[in-house]
Amino acid sequence: MTEKPSMPDAVANGLSMAVLNAIQNPVIMVDAKGLVAFANWEAESFFGASANHLARHDISAFIPFGSPLLTLIEQVRERKAPVNEYRVDLSSPRLGADKLVDLYVAPVLSEPGICDETDRIVSLVDRMEVFSDERPVDRVPLNIHSVLDHVKAIAKAGFARHIKFAEHYDPSLPPVYANRDQLVQVFLNLIKNAAEAIGERHDGEILLTTAYRPGIRLSVAGTREKISLPLEFCVHDNGPGVPQDLLPLLFDPFITTKTNGSGLGLALVAKIIGGHGGIVECDSQQNRTTFRVLMPASKGQAADDDDMPMTKGNLA
């Protein structure tokens, strides 16, 4: 006989289920025997069956025979770590045609109520929804060095505590016209990416640099207009480098070299910087990778750049 949950647990369970049902992606939970323990509303729609009906069957009854999803579930059980698989075909007579999906499979490590796993799922979905968000960004003139120092402090207190940091800052740099929270997210992603590339090596180093490049102009597609991107912010690391065949695709969604990566971090960086009127590039070779962010200065400063000489050619 199962004990009735206490009031706090019941409230937590109710909130978790409400959050999962609000996600506009199918979410299912499978127990140790393979039975469907939970299905949100989108999952009911995807599988064409109610949660109660799904709960009476093994997950294998609803997906094609030999589906990679079953293999992923077993991998997650063994490794106790999340796994991603992209463009998996779940098309079948039962589910219908054109069921090409991206899968995120993760262990539920928390107690019933699954609040921790809910947070992880919601976080992933939130990151994906940023790509379709076209709302204007609130921007103000910012000191980029305060942003970088803040992100460095976060990194050194956590995932990059074993890595040496160095800075080469231009103290005369004018403000960047940007949203602070989004810039923090950008450089947190870039520094985390650098730290993961370095791994556990004892001589790992991340170098942060800023510079003013008044001659850098970019052509606007379909026009004769050129935009000025004089502010250069770079994150350098001495990791093994990015495979050359991956460089042209590096900022595309779901492209990753990490076993458990979502492939959204760098795509999100490109999305945010593009929304600010800038660009992000990557140069990489053995033991030296640079992510370069080029952005406009604050409005007043950008206007002053119009008389500066223009540099043509490859920005790399």
Short mmCIF file of C-alpha atoms in Angstrom, two decimals:
data_model
loop_
_atom_site.label_atom_id
_atom_site.label_comp_id
_atom_site.label_asym_id
_atom_site.label_seq_id
_atom_site.Cartn_x
_atom_site.Cartn_y
_atom_site.Cartn_z
CA MET A 1 0.00 0.00 0.00
CA THR A 2 1.42 3.37 -1.01
CA GLU A 3 1.44 6.07 1.62
CA LYS A 4 -0.49 9.22 0.86
CA PRO A 5 2.02 12.00 0.10
CA SER A 6 2.33 14.81 2.60
CA MET A 7 0.83 18.17 1.65
CA PRO A 8 4.18 19.68 0.52
CA ASP A 9 4.90 16.58 -1.60
CA ALA A 10 1.41 16.63 -3.07
CA VAL A 11 1.77 20.29 -3.98
CA ALA A 12 5.20 19.65 -5.49
CA ASN A 13 3.83 16.74 -7.52
CA GLY A 14 0.95 18.84 -8.76
CA LEU A 15 3.22 21.69 -9.78
CA SER A 16 5.61 19.34 -11.55
CA MET A 17 2.80 17.75 -13.53
CA ALA A 18 1.40 21.18 -14.41
CA VAL A 19 4.80 22.28 -15.69
CA LEU A 20 5.28 19.11 -17.73
CA ASN A 21 1.80 19.42 -19.24
CA ALA A 22 2.56 23.02 -20.22
CA ILE A 23 5.59 21.96 -22.29
CA GLN A 24 4.71 21.93 -25.98
CA ASN A 25 6.80 18.82 -26.64
CA PRO A 26 5.96 15.18 -25.90
CA VAL A 27 7.36 14.10 -22.51
CA ILE A 28 7.06 10.55 -21.19
CA MET A 29 8.49 8.80 -18.15
CA VAL A 30 9.29 5.08 -18.35
CA ASP A 31 9.71 2.95 -15.21
CA ALA A 32 12.28 0.22 -14.61
CA LYS A 33 10.04 -2.37 -16.30
CA GLY A 34 9.58 -0.29 -19.44
CA LEU A 35 6.02 0.72 -18.61
CA VAL A 36 4.91 4.29 -19.32
CA ALA A 37 4.67 5.89 -15.88
CA PHE A 38 3.71 9.36 -17.10
CA ALA A 39 2.79 11.07 -20.37
CA ASN A 40 2.08 14.78 -20.73
CA TRP A 41 -0.68 16.13 -22.95
CA GLU A 42 1.61 16.55 -25.97
CA ALA A 43 2.69 12.91 -25.60
CA GLU A 44 -0.95 11.81 -25.59
CA SER A 45 -1.42 13.68 -28.86
CA PHE A 46 1.82 12.34 -30.38
CA PHE A 47 1.04 8.69 -29.57
CA GLY A 48 -2.68 9.02 -30.20
CA ALA A 49 -3.57 7.50 -26.84
CA SER A 50 -4.60 8.70 -23.40
CA ALA A 51 -2.12 8.70 -20.51
CA ASN A 52 -4.17 5.97 -18.84
CA HIS A 53 -3.98 3.77 -21.92
CA LEU A 54 -0.25 4.41 -22.33
CA ALA A 55 0.33 3.52 -18.67
CA ARG A 56 -1.00 -0.01 -19.19
CA HIS A 57 1.61 -0.87 -21.81
CA ASP A 58 5.33 -1.14 -22.40
CA ILE A 59 6.82 1.78 -24.35
CA SER A 60 7.85 -0.68 -27.08
CA ALA A 61 4.17 -1.18 -27.94
CA PHE A 62 3.90 2.36 -29.25
CA ILE A 63 7.08 2.79 -31.29
CA PRO A 64 8.52 0.96 -34.33
CA PHE A 65 10.21 -2.40 -33.74
CA GLY A 66 13.94 -1.97 -33.13
CA SER A 67 13.62 1.79 -32.62
CA PRO A 68 16.80 3.61 -31.43
CA LEU A 69 14.66 5.03 -28.62
CA LEU A 70 14.71 1.67 -26.84
CA THR A 71 18.50 1.53 -27.10
CA LEU A 72 18.79 5.06 -25.74
CA ILE A 73 16.62 4.19 -22.74
CA GLU A 74 18.88 1.24 -21.93
CA GLN A 75 22.00 3.40 -22.31
CA VAL A 76 20.60 5.96 -19.90
CA ARG A 77 19.74 3.27 -17.36
CA GLU A 78 23.28 1.88 -17.50
CA ARG A 79 25.19 5.18 -17.57
CA LYS A 80 22.80 7.20 -15.39
CA ALA A 81 23.49 10.18 -17.63
CA PRO A 82 21.39 11.95 -20.30
CA VAL A 83 21.76 11.12 -23.98
CA ASN A 84 20.65 12.99 -27.11
CA GLU A 85 19.87 11.60 -30.54
CA TYR A 86 18.79 13.75 -33.47
CA ARG A 87 16.57 13.12 -36.49
CA VAL A 88 15.30 9.74 -35.35
CA ASP A 89 12.53 8.29 -37.52
CA LEU A 90 9.59 7.08 -35.43
CA SER A 91 7.24 6.79 -38.41
CA SER A 92 4.96 3.77 -38.30
CA PRO A 93 1.43 2.76 -39.31
CA ARG A 94 0.36 3.52 -35.74
CA LEU A 95 2.06 6.91 -35.38
CA GLY A 96 1.81 7.98 -39.01
CA ALA A 97 4.35 9.23 -41.51
CA ASP A 98 6.89 12.07 -41.15
CA LYS A 99 7.64 11.38 -37.49
CA LEU A 100 11.27 12.56 -37.64
CA VAL A 101 12.14 13.68 -34.11
CA ASP A 102 14.99 14.80 -31.84
CA LEU A 103 15.22 12.74 -28.66
CA TYR A 104 16.42 13.77 -25.20
CA VAL A 105 16.53 10.86 -22.76
CA ALA A 106 17.58 11.43 -19.16
CA PRO A 107 17.40 9.53 -15.86
CA VAL A 108 14.97 10.70 -13.20
CA LEU A 109 17.33 10.96 -10.26
CA SER A 110 15.07 12.75 -7.81
CA GLU A 111 12.33 11.38 -5.57
CA PRO A 112 8.72 11.14 -6.84
CA GLY A 113 7.66 14.62 -7.89
CA ILE A 114 10.63 14.67 -10.35
CA CYS A 115 11.20 18.41 -9.76
CA ASP A 116 14.93 18.31 -10.65
CA GLU A 117 14.34 16.49 -13.92
CA THR A 118 11.43 18.79 -14.71
CA ASP A 119 13.77 21.75 -14.34
CA ARG A 120 16.26 20.16 -16.76
CA ILE A 121 13.59 19.41 -19.35
CA VAL A 122 12.06 22.88 -19.08
CA SER A 123 15.53 24.42 -19.38
CA LEU A 124 16.21 22.53 -22.60
CA VAL A 125 12.83 23.46 -24.08
CA ASP A 126 13.31 27.10 -23.06
CA ARG A 127 16.65 27.19 -24.86
CA MET A 128 15.05 25.75 -28.00
CA GLU A 129 12.22 28.29 -27.91
CA VAL A 130 14.70 31.18 -27.94
CA PHE A 131 15.33 30.47 -31.62
CA SER A 132 11.77 31.45 -32.55
CA ASP A 133 11.60 34.46 -30.21
CA GLU A 134 11.61 37.61 -32.36
CA ARG A 135 10.76 40.11 -29.64
CA PRO A 136 12.96 43.23 -29.50
CA VAL A 137 15.81 43.12 -26.99
CA ASP A 138 16.14 45.76 -24.28
CA ARG A 139 19.64 47.20 -24.64
CA VAL A 140 21.73 49.80 -22.85
CA PRO A 141 25.39 50.92 -23.04
CA LEU A 142 27.45 48.38 -21.06
CA ASN A 143 31.02 47.97 -19.86
CA ILE A 144 32.00 44.62 -21.37
CA HIS A 145 34.78 44.12 -18.83
CA SER A 146 32.32 44.05 -15.93
CA VAL A 147 30.33 41.40 -17.83
CA LEU A 148 33.44 39.29 -18.51
CA ASP A 149 34.67 39.59 -14.90
CA HIS A 150 31.25 38.50 -13.64
CA VAL A 151 31.18 35.46 -15.91
CA LYS A 152 34.79 34.58 -15.04
CA ALA A 153 33.91 34.64 -11.33
CA ILE A 154 31.00 32.24 -11.95
CA ALA A 155 33.24 29.91 -13.96
CA LYS A 156 36.10 29.89 -11.43
CA ALA A 157 33.67 29.07 -8.65
CA GLY A 158 32.35 26.07 -10.55
CA PHE A 159 33.10 24.27 -13.79
CA ALA A 160 36.44 26.05 -14.49
CA ARG A 161 37.91 26.05 -10.98
CA HIS A 162 40.96 24.06 -12.16
CA ILE A 163 41.71 26.32 -15.16
CA LYS A 164 44.02 29.33 -15.23
CA PHE A 165 42.51 32.56 -16.56
CA ALA A 166 44.32 35.50 -18.14
CA GLU A 167 43.00 38.81 -19.50
CA HIS A 168 44.24 41.25 -22.11
CA TYR A 169 41.71 44.08 -21.95
CA ASP A 170 41.67 47.38 -23.80
CA PRO A 171 40.92 49.86 -20.96
CA SER A 172 39.82 52.56 -23.41
CA LEU A 173 37.09 50.42 -24.96
CA PRO A 174 33.79 52.29 -25.45
CA PRO A 175 30.52 50.79 -24.18
CA VAL A 176 28.75 48.05 -26.08
CA TYR A 177 25.05 48.56 -26.76
CA ALA A 178 23.58 45.33 -25.46
CA ASN A 179 21.38 43.39 -23.05
CA ARG A 180 23.48 42.48 -20.02
CA ASP A 181 21.71 39.22 -19.15
CA GLN A 182 22.06 37.96 -22.70
CA LEU A 183 25.76 38.87 -22.86
CA VAL A 184 26.32 37.00 -19.60
CA GLN A 185 24.64 33.98 -21.18
CA VAL A 186 26.78 34.29 -24.32
CA PHE A 187 30.12 34.43 -22.54
CA LEU A 188 29.12 31.84 -19.96
CA ASN A 189 28.41 29.47 -22.86
CA LEU A 190 31.69 30.31 -24.59
CA ILE A 191 33.80 29.95 -21.44
CA LYS A 192 32.04 26.71 -20.50
CA ASN A 193 32.69 25.43 -24.01
CA ALA A 194 36.38 26.34 -23.63
CA ALA A 195 36.60 24.68 -20.20
CA GLU A 196 35.05 21.47 -21.52
CA ALA A 197 37.48 21.45 -24.45
CA ILE A 198 40.43 21.77 -22.05
CA GLY A 199 39.14 18.99 -19.85
CA GLU A 200 41.33 17.97 -16.91
CA ARG A 201 44.71 18.92 -18.37
CA HIS A 202 46.90 20.67 -15.80
CA ASP A 203 48.17 23.39 -18.13
CA GLY A 204 44.71 24.47 -19.29
CA GLU A 205 44.30 28.20 -19.83
CA ILE A 206 41.49 30.48 -20.97
CA LEU A 207 42.46 33.92 -22.24
CA LEU A 208 39.88 36.72 -22.46
CA THR A 209 40.71 39.64 -24.74
CA THR A 210 38.98 42.84 -25.83
CA ALA A 211 40.00 45.24 -28.56
CA TYR A 212 38.72 48.13 -30.64
CA ARG A 213 38.89 47.48 -34.40
CA PRO A 214 37.42 50.61 -36.06
CA GLY A 215 38.19 49.46 -39.59
CA ILE A 216 36.01 46.33 -39.55
CA ARG A 217 32.92 46.69 -41.72
CA LEU A 218 30.57 44.02 -43.02
CA SER A 219 28.39 44.15 -46.11
CA VAL A 220 24.65 43.78 -45.60
CA ALA A 221 23.24 41.14 -47.94
CA GLY A 222 21.16 42.58 -50.79
CA THR A 223 22.26 46.17 -50.19
CA ARG A 224 25.28 48.41 -50.59
CA GLU A 225 25.18 49.20 -46.91
CA LYS A 226 28.09 48.31 -44.66
CA ILE A 227 27.82 48.04 -40.90
CA SER A 228 30.58 48.81 -38.43
CA LEU A 229 31.48 46.20 -35.82
CA PRO A 230 34.45 47.75 -34.04
CA LEU A 231 34.18 45.92 -30.70
CA GLU A 232 36.03 42.61 -30.57
CA PHE A 233 35.64 40.26 -27.59
CA CYS A 234 37.47 36.92 -27.68
CA VAL A 235 37.61 33.71 -25.67
CA HIS A 236 40.79 31.72 -26.36
CA ASP A 237 41.61 28.27 -25.03
CA ASN A 238 44.48 25.81 -25.43
CA GLY A 239 42.31 22.75 -25.84
CA PRO A 240 42.70 20.21 -28.65
CA GLY A 241 40.81 22.31 -31.20
CA VAL A 242 37.67 21.88 -33.28
CA PRO A 243 37.67 19.34 -36.14
CA GLN A 244 38.02 21.22 -39.41
CA ASP A 245 35.02 19.51 -40.99
CA LEU A 246 32.86 20.73 -38.09
CA LEU A 247 33.87 24.41 -38.23
CA PRO A 248 31.38 25.45 -40.96
CA LEU A 249 28.51 23.87 -38.98
CA LEU A 250 29.58 24.87 -35.50
CA PHE A 251 26.83 27.42 -34.88
CA ASP A 252 24.00 25.30 -36.28
CA PRO A 253 21.49 23.86 -33.76
CA PHE A 254 22.07 20.26 -32.60
CA ILE A 255 25.71 20.19 -33.78
CA THR A 256 27.96 18.97 -30.96
CA THR A 257 31.07 16.90 -30.29
CA LYS A 258 30.03 16.26 -26.66
CA THR A 259 28.56 12.89 -25.66
CA ASN A 260 25.83 14.47 -23.56
CA GLY A 261 25.65 17.86 -25.25
CA SER A 262 22.42 19.34 -26.58
CA GLY A 263 24.11 21.13 -29.46
CA LEU A 264 22.26 24.33 -28.59
CA GLY A 265 24.92 26.35 -26.74
CA LEU A 266 26.84 27.81 -29.68
CA ALA A 267 23.69 28.14 -31.79
CA LEU A 268 22.20 30.18 -28.95
CA VAL A 269 25.34 32.35 -28.84
CA ALA A 270 25.03 33.06 -32.57
CA LYS A 271 21.31 33.81 -32.19
CA ILE A 272 21.86 36.32 -29.37
CA ILE A 273 24.81 38.07 -30.98
CA GLY A 274 22.98 38.21 -34.32
CA GLY A 275 20.02 39.80 -32.54
CA HIS A 276 22.42 42.50 -31.33
CA GLY A 277 23.60 43.21 -34.87
CA GLY A 278 26.90 41.40 -34.42
CA ILE A 279 28.56 38.17 -35.52
CA VAL A 280 30.50 35.36 -33.86
CA GLU A 281 33.32 33.41 -35.49
CA CYS A 282 35.62 30.54 -34.59
CA ASP A 283 39.27 30.00 -35.54
CA SER A 284 40.73 26.71 -34.42
CA GLN A 285 43.90 24.70 -34.66
CA GLN A 286 45.75 22.26 -32.41
CA ASN A 287 46.08 23.72 -28.90
CA ARG A 288 44.54 27.06 -29.89
CA THR A 289 40.87 27.87 -30.40
CA THR A 290 39.42 31.38 -30.52
CA PHE A 291 35.78 32.38 -30.43
CA ARG A 292 35.56 35.98 -31.64
CA VAL A 293 32.49 38.15 -31.01
CA LEU A 294 32.23 41.32 -33.11
CA MET A 295 29.63 43.88 -32.07
CA PRO A 296 28.61 47.49 -32.64
CA ALA A 297 29.53 50.11 -30.08
CA SER A 298 26.92 52.17 -28.24
CA LYS A 299 24.90 54.36 -30.60
CA GLY A 300 26.88 57.55 -30.13
CA GLN A 301 30.21 55.80 -30.60
CA ALA A 302 29.00 53.90 -33.67
CA ALA A 303 28.17 57.16 -35.39
CA ASP A 304 31.71 58.41 -34.80
CA ASP A 305 33.13 55.44 -36.71
CA ASP A 306 31.74 56.55 -40.08
CA ASP A 307 34.94 58.40 -41.04
CA MET A 308 37.21 55.50 -40.13
CA PRO A 309 39.02 53.55 -42.89
CA MET A 310 37.37 50.34 -44.05
CA THR A 311 38.98 46.91 -43.91
CA LYS A 312 37.91 44.38 -46.52
CA GLY A 313 38.36 40.64 -46.72
CA ASN A 314 38.15 37.73 -44.35
CA LEU A 315 37.60 38.77 -40.76
CA ALA A 316 39.38 35.66 -39.56
#
